[in-house]
Amino acid sequence: MDGLTNVAPTKGNLLATKRSLALATMGYELMDKKRNILVREMMALIDKADALRGKIDETYSTAYEALQSANITLGICDSIAQSAPIEDGLVMSFRSVMGVELPTVRLKNTDIDVCYDFSSSNSAFDEAYLCFHNVKLMIAELAEIENSVFRLAVAIKKTQSRANALKNIIIPNQENDIRFITNALNEKEREEFSRLKVIKRNKG
């Protein structure tokens, strides 16, 4: 492999290559640390998303059971349901985790805004309304988590690719250059030493 290097075997290049190797090694360690942090963050979010999906399914089930009961006791609740306002209070901001921008999704108003007359409903309908409100909040949270997981997965892939390039290509090439320059300089020193011995012997 020594013959493949294009670096001139000088002391200046040896020092420069050693500095580059130190920086590349530090870069690899930082990339590896970043990857580990991002993986931990992603795995924690995946666990959270799994738990939240289960909670959403359970709440939906309770909501539809309550709605079915309300439909039986009140008649079809279409007219009451039509009074529910369209949700337009979704707000998104971002937070940074190791340079990766992750979304924060929130609803402006998380309070329950009752938009129907209590005299036209009953406890079953109230329970369904409450459950659907809670599902709305959880879906906003799930959207935040799933988008964050996607962004983290992309960032982990890029970080792993850069770390691999440093570990498998850049660092070995620089180590090879250092060996080549060191061997060439040592050989040059031996030749110079032999030449001086010959000169001294001839003078003697």
mmCIF file of C-alpha atoms in Angstrom:
data_model
loop_
_atom_site.group_PDB
_atom_site.id
_atom_site.type_symbol
_atom_site.label_atom_id
_atom_site.label_comp_id
_atom_site.label_asym_id
_atom_site.label_seq_id
_atom_site.Cartn_x
_atom_site.Cartn_y
_atom_site.Cartn_z
ATOM 1 C CA MET A 1 0.000 0.000 0.000
ATOM 2 C CA ASP A 2 2.917 2.379 0.575
ATOM 3 C CA GLY A 3 3.357 2.785 -3.168
ATOM 4 C CA LEU A 4 -0.175 4.122 -3.527
ATOM 5 C CA THR A 5 0.425 7.315 -1.535
ATOM 6 C CA ASN A 6 0.985 10.621 -3.318
ATOM 7 C CA VAL A 7 2.430 12.394 -0.259
ATOM 8 C CA ALA A 8 5.998 13.672 -0.560
ATOM 9 C CA PRO A 9 8.132 12.124 2.225
ATOM 10 C CA THR A 10 9.096 15.295 4.094
ATOM 11 C CA LYS A 11 9.141 16.114 7.795
ATOM 12 C CA GLY A 12 6.641 18.911 7.177
ATOM 13 C CA ASN A 13 4.207 16.482 5.532
ATOM 14 C CA LEU A 14 4.732 13.989 8.358
ATOM 15 C CA LEU A 15 3.745 16.577 10.981
ATOM 16 C CA ALA A 16 0.781 17.776 8.874
ATOM 17 C CA THR A 17 -0.467 14.217 8.307
ATOM 18 C CA LYS A 18 -0.148 13.403 12.015
ATOM 19 C CA ARG A 19 -2.246 16.489 12.818
ATOM 20 C CA SER A 20 -4.829 15.445 10.203
ATOM 21 C CA LEU A 21 -4.934 11.941 11.671
ATOM 22 C CA ALA A 22 -5.509 13.339 15.170
ATOM 23 C CA LEU A 23 -8.376 15.478 13.864
ATOM 24 C CA ALA A 24 -9.876 12.571 11.895
ATOM 25 C CA THR A 25 -9.682 10.307 14.950
ATOM 26 C CA MET A 26 -11.354 12.968 17.092
ATOM 27 C CA GLY A 27 -13.972 13.461 14.373
ATOM 28 C CA TYR A 28 -14.716 9.738 14.312
ATOM 29 C CA GLU A 29 -15.087 9.621 18.109
ATOM 30 C CA LEU A 30 -17.485 12.588 18.017
ATOM 31 C CA MET A 31 -19.498 11.040 15.163
ATOM 32 C CA ASP A 32 -19.712 7.742 17.028
ATOM 33 C CA LYS A 33 -20.836 9.523 20.200
ATOM 34 C CA LYS A 34 -23.402 11.542 18.238
ATOM 35 C CA ARG A 35 -24.739 8.373 16.593
ATOM 36 C CA ASN A 36 -25.136 6.656 19.982
ATOM 37 C CA ILE A 37 -26.999 9.651 21.446
ATOM 38 C CA LEU A 38 -29.313 9.860 18.420
ATOM 39 C CA VAL A 39 -30.012 6.112 18.525
ATOM 40 C CA ARG A 40 -30.912 6.308 22.232
ATOM 41 C CA GLU A 41 -33.189 9.281 21.542
ATOM 42 C CA MET A 42 -34.868 7.462 18.651
ATOM 43 C CA MET A 43 -35.397 4.212 20.581
ATOM 44 C CA ALA A 44 -36.966 6.129 23.491
ATOM 45 C CA LEU A 45 -39.338 7.867 21.060
ATOM 46 C CA ILE A 46 -40.235 4.564 19.360
ATOM 47 C CA ASP A 47 -41.190 3.080 22.742
ATOM 48 C CA LYS A 48 -43.218 6.213 23.516
ATOM 49 C CA ALA A 49 -44.985 6.036 20.126
ATOM 50 C CA ASP A 50 -45.887 2.360 20.654
ATOM 51 C CA ALA A 51 -47.398 3.137 24.070
ATOM 52 C CA LEU A 52 -49.266 6.156 22.671
ATOM 53 C CA ARG A 53 -50.739 4.164 19.745
ATOM 54 C CA GLY A 54 -52.095 1.634 22.226
ATOM 55 C CA LYS A 55 -53.606 4.432 24.299
ATOM 56 C CA ILE A 56 -55.163 6.011 21.186
ATOM 57 C CA ASP A 57 -56.706 2.682 20.124
ATOM 58 C CA GLU A 58 -58.094 2.140 23.615
ATOM 59 C CA THR A 59 -59.538 5.680 23.778
ATOM 60 C CA TYR A 60 -61.070 5.362 20.302
ATOM 61 C CA SER A 61 -62.713 2.100 21.370
ATOM 62 C CA THR A 62 -64.175 3.734 24.491
ATOM 63 C CA ALA A 63 -65.322 6.753 22.439
ATOM 64 C CA TYR A 64 -67.158 4.685 19.826
ATOM 65 C CA GLU A 65 -68.835 2.547 22.481
ATOM 66 C CA ALA A 66 -70.036 5.713 24.245
ATOM 67 C CA LEU A 67 -71.129 7.244 20.933
ATOM 68 C CA GLN A 68 -73.071 4.102 20.048
ATOM 69 C CA SER A 69 -74.804 4.262 23.429
ATOM 70 C CA ALA A 70 -75.579 7.967 22.877
ATOM 71 C CA ASN A 71 -77.016 7.225 19.431
ATOM 72 C CA ILE A 72 -79.284 4.580 20.954
ATOM 73 C CA THR A 73 -80.533 6.792 23.789
ATOM 74 C CA LEU A 74 -80.608 10.167 21.975
ATOM 75 C CA GLY A 75 -81.122 9.089 18.404
ATOM 76 C CA ILE A 76 -78.491 9.802 15.737
ATOM 77 C CA CYS A 77 -76.268 12.595 17.080
ATOM 78 C CA ASP A 78 -75.474 14.147 13.666
ATOM 79 C CA SER A 79 -76.878 17.567 14.474
ATOM 80 C CA ILE A 80 -74.888 17.802 17.722
ATOM 81 C CA ALA A 81 -71.708 16.571 16.029
ATOM 82 C CA GLN A 82 -72.069 19.190 13.260
ATOM 83 C CA SER A 83 -71.731 21.929 15.881
ATOM 84 C CA ALA A 84 -68.129 20.894 16.648
ATOM 85 C CA PRO A 85 -65.700 23.529 15.322
ATOM 86 C CA ILE A 86 -62.887 22.677 12.863
ATOM 87 C CA GLU A 87 -59.548 22.374 14.647
ATOM 88 C CA ASP A 88 -57.155 25.030 13.324
ATOM 89 C CA GLY A 89 -54.992 25.626 16.373
ATOM 90 C CA LEU A 90 -52.092 23.340 15.521
ATOM 91 C CA VAL A 91 -48.713 24.985 16.258
ATOM 92 C CA MET A 92 -45.301 23.553 15.343
ATOM 93 C CA SER A 93 -41.875 24.645 16.563
ATOM 94 C CA PHE A 94 -38.490 22.902 16.623
ATOM 95 C CA ARG A 95 -35.906 21.768 19.139
ATOM 96 C CA SER A 96 -32.354 20.681 18.392
ATOM 97 C CA VAL A 97 -30.846 17.351 19.470
ATOM 98 C CA MET A 98 -27.170 17.080 18.464
ATOM 99 C CA GLY A 99 -27.818 19.386 15.516
ATOM 100 C CA VAL A 100 -30.949 17.523 14.373
ATOM 101 C CA GLU A 101 -34.065 19.713 14.219
ATOM 102 C CA LEU A 102 -36.981 17.840 15.800
ATOM 103 C CA PRO A 103 -40.563 19.161 15.667
ATOM 104 C CA THR A 104 -42.674 20.076 18.666
ATOM 105 C CA VAL A 105 -46.381 19.851 17.798
ATOM 106 C CA ARG A 106 -48.906 21.463 20.092
ATOM 107 C CA LEU A 107 -52.532 22.593 20.044
ATOM 108 C CA LYS A 108 -53.118 26.222 21.044
ATOM 109 C CA ASN A 109 -56.131 25.324 23.142
ATOM 110 C CA THR A 110 -55.995 22.028 25.015
ATOM 111 C CA ASP A 111 -59.039 22.829 27.177
ATOM 112 C CA ILE A 112 -62.314 21.102 26.404
ATOM 113 C CA ASP A 113 -64.520 23.570 24.536
ATOM 114 C CA VAL A 114 -68.065 22.262 24.830
ATOM 115 C CA CYS A 115 -69.939 23.354 21.707
ATOM 116 C CA TYR A 116 -73.321 21.737 22.357
ATOM 117 C CA ASP A 117 -76.214 22.240 24.732
ATOM 118 C CA PHE A 118 -76.113 19.887 27.704
ATOM 119 C CA SER A 119 -79.902 19.601 27.564
ATOM 120 C CA SER A 120 -79.606 17.894 24.171
ATOM 121 C CA SER A 121 -76.986 15.351 25.305
ATOM 122 C CA ASN A 122 -76.435 12.774 28.014
ATOM 123 C CA SER A 123 -73.520 11.246 29.922
ATOM 124 C CA ALA A 124 -72.736 8.760 27.115
ATOM 125 C CA PHE A 125 -72.398 11.571 24.574
ATOM 126 C CA ASP A 126 -70.326 13.621 27.034
ATOM 127 C CA GLU A 127 -67.976 10.656 27.495
ATOM 128 C CA ALA A 128 -67.635 10.195 23.714
ATOM 129 C CA TYR A 129 -66.919 13.927 23.282
ATOM 130 C CA LEU A 130 -64.272 13.836 26.022
ATOM 131 C CA CYS A 131 -62.629 10.724 24.523
ATOM 132 C CA PHE A 132 -62.457 12.210 21.017
ATOM 133 C CA HIS A 133 -60.971 15.407 22.489
ATOM 134 C CA ASN A 134 -58.263 13.361 24.230
ATOM 135 C CA VAL A 135 -57.598 11.407 21.025
ATOM 136 C CA LYS A 136 -57.092 14.707 19.183
ATOM 137 C CA LEU A 137 -54.407 15.727 21.697
ATOM 138 C CA MET A 138 -52.716 12.332 21.514
ATOM 139 C CA ILE A 139 -52.695 12.319 17.693
ATOM 140 C CA ALA A 140 -50.900 15.695 17.713
ATOM 141 C CA GLU A 141 -48.316 14.210 20.107
ATOM 142 C CA LEU A 142 -47.982 11.066 17.963
ATOM 143 C CA ALA A 143 -47.416 13.184 14.840
ATOM 144 C CA GLU A 144 -44.583 14.950 16.663
ATOM 145 C CA ILE A 145 -43.003 11.674 17.774
ATOM 146 C CA GLU A 146 -43.276 9.883 14.416
ATOM 147 C CA ASN A 147 -41.833 12.865 12.527
ATOM 148 C CA SER A 148 -38.997 13.049 15.059
ATOM 149 C CA VAL A 149 -38.257 9.335 14.644
ATOM 150 C CA PHE A 150 -38.073 9.771 10.859
ATOM 151 C CA ARG A 151 -35.711 12.756 11.143
ATOM 152 C CA LEU A 152 -33.518 10.925 13.665
ATOM 153 C CA ALA A 153 -33.333 7.835 11.431
ATOM 154 C CA VAL A 154 -32.141 9.996 8.501
ATOM 155 C CA ALA A 155 -29.577 11.754 10.722
ATOM 156 C CA ILE A 156 -28.318 8.439 12.149
ATOM 157 C CA LYS A 157 -27.805 7.061 8.639
ATOM 158 C CA LYS A 158 -25.808 10.139 7.588
ATOM 159 C CA THR A 159 -23.757 10.118 10.803
ATOM 160 C CA GLN A 160 -23.021 6.394 10.440
ATOM 161 C CA SER A 161 -21.947 6.933 6.830
ATOM 162 C CA ARG A 162 -19.543 9.724 7.822
ATOM 163 C CA ALA A 163 -18.174 7.695 10.739
ATOM 164 C CA ASN A 164 -17.599 4.710 8.437
ATOM 165 C CA ALA A 165 -15.779 6.913 5.913
ATOM 166 C CA LEU A 166 -13.486 8.208 8.645
ATOM 167 C CA LYS A 167 -12.892 4.779 10.187
ATOM 168 C CA ASN A 168 -12.513 2.702 7.006
ATOM 169 C CA ILE A 169 -11.056 5.158 4.479
ATOM 170 C CA ILE A 170 -9.667 8.450 5.783
ATOM 171 C CA ILE A 171 -7.958 7.232 8.988
ATOM 172 C CA PRO A 172 -6.351 4.115 7.351
ATOM 173 C CA ASN A 173 -5.113 6.260 4.426
ATOM 174 C CA GLN A 174 -3.536 8.774 6.791
ATOM 175 C CA GLU A 175 -1.956 5.995 8.851
ATOM 176 C CA ASN A 176 -0.589 4.544 5.623
ATOM 177 C CA ASP A 177 0.811 7.964 4.630
ATOM 178 C CA ILE A 178 2.480 8.313 8.027
ATOM 179 C CA ARG A 179 4.088 4.858 7.692
ATOM 180 C CA PHE A 180 5.252 5.663 4.155
ATOM 181 C CA ILE A 181 6.756 9.042 5.118
ATOM 182 C CA THR A 182 8.357 7.640 8.304
ATOM 183 C CA ASN A 183 9.911 4.716 6.411
ATOM 184 C CA ALA A 184 11.141 7.030 3.629
ATOM 185 C CA LEU A 185 12.691 9.479 6.122
ATOM 186 C CA ASN A 186 14.326 6.634 8.070
ATOM 187 C CA GLU A 187 15.728 5.215 4.850
ATOM 188 C CA LYS A 188 17.013 8.662 3.890
ATOM 189 C CA GLU A 189 18.689 9.005 7.301
ATOM 190 C CA ARG A 190 20.335 5.596 6.924
ATOM 191 C CA GLU A 191 21.592 6.521 3.469
ATOM 192 C CA GLU A 192 22.936 9.847 4.771
ATOM 193 C CA PHE A 193 24.607 8.088 7.699
ATOM 194 C CA SER A 194 26.210 5.530 5.355
ATOM 195 C CA ARG A 195 27.363 8.305 3.020
ATOM 196 C CA LEU A 196 28.974 10.214 5.901
ATOM 197 C CA LYS A 197 30.738 7.044 7.066
ATOM 198 C CA VAL A 198 32.159 6.499 3.590
ATOM 199 C CA ILE A 199 33.314 10.132 3.391
ATOM 200 C CA LYS A 200 34.931 9.907 6.838
ATOM 201 C CA ARG A 201 36.647 6.628 5.951
ATOM 202 C CA ASN A 202 37.962 8.046 2.683
ATOM 203 C CA LYS A 203 39.316 11.126 4.447
ATOM 204 C CA GLY A 204 41.054 8.935 6.968
#
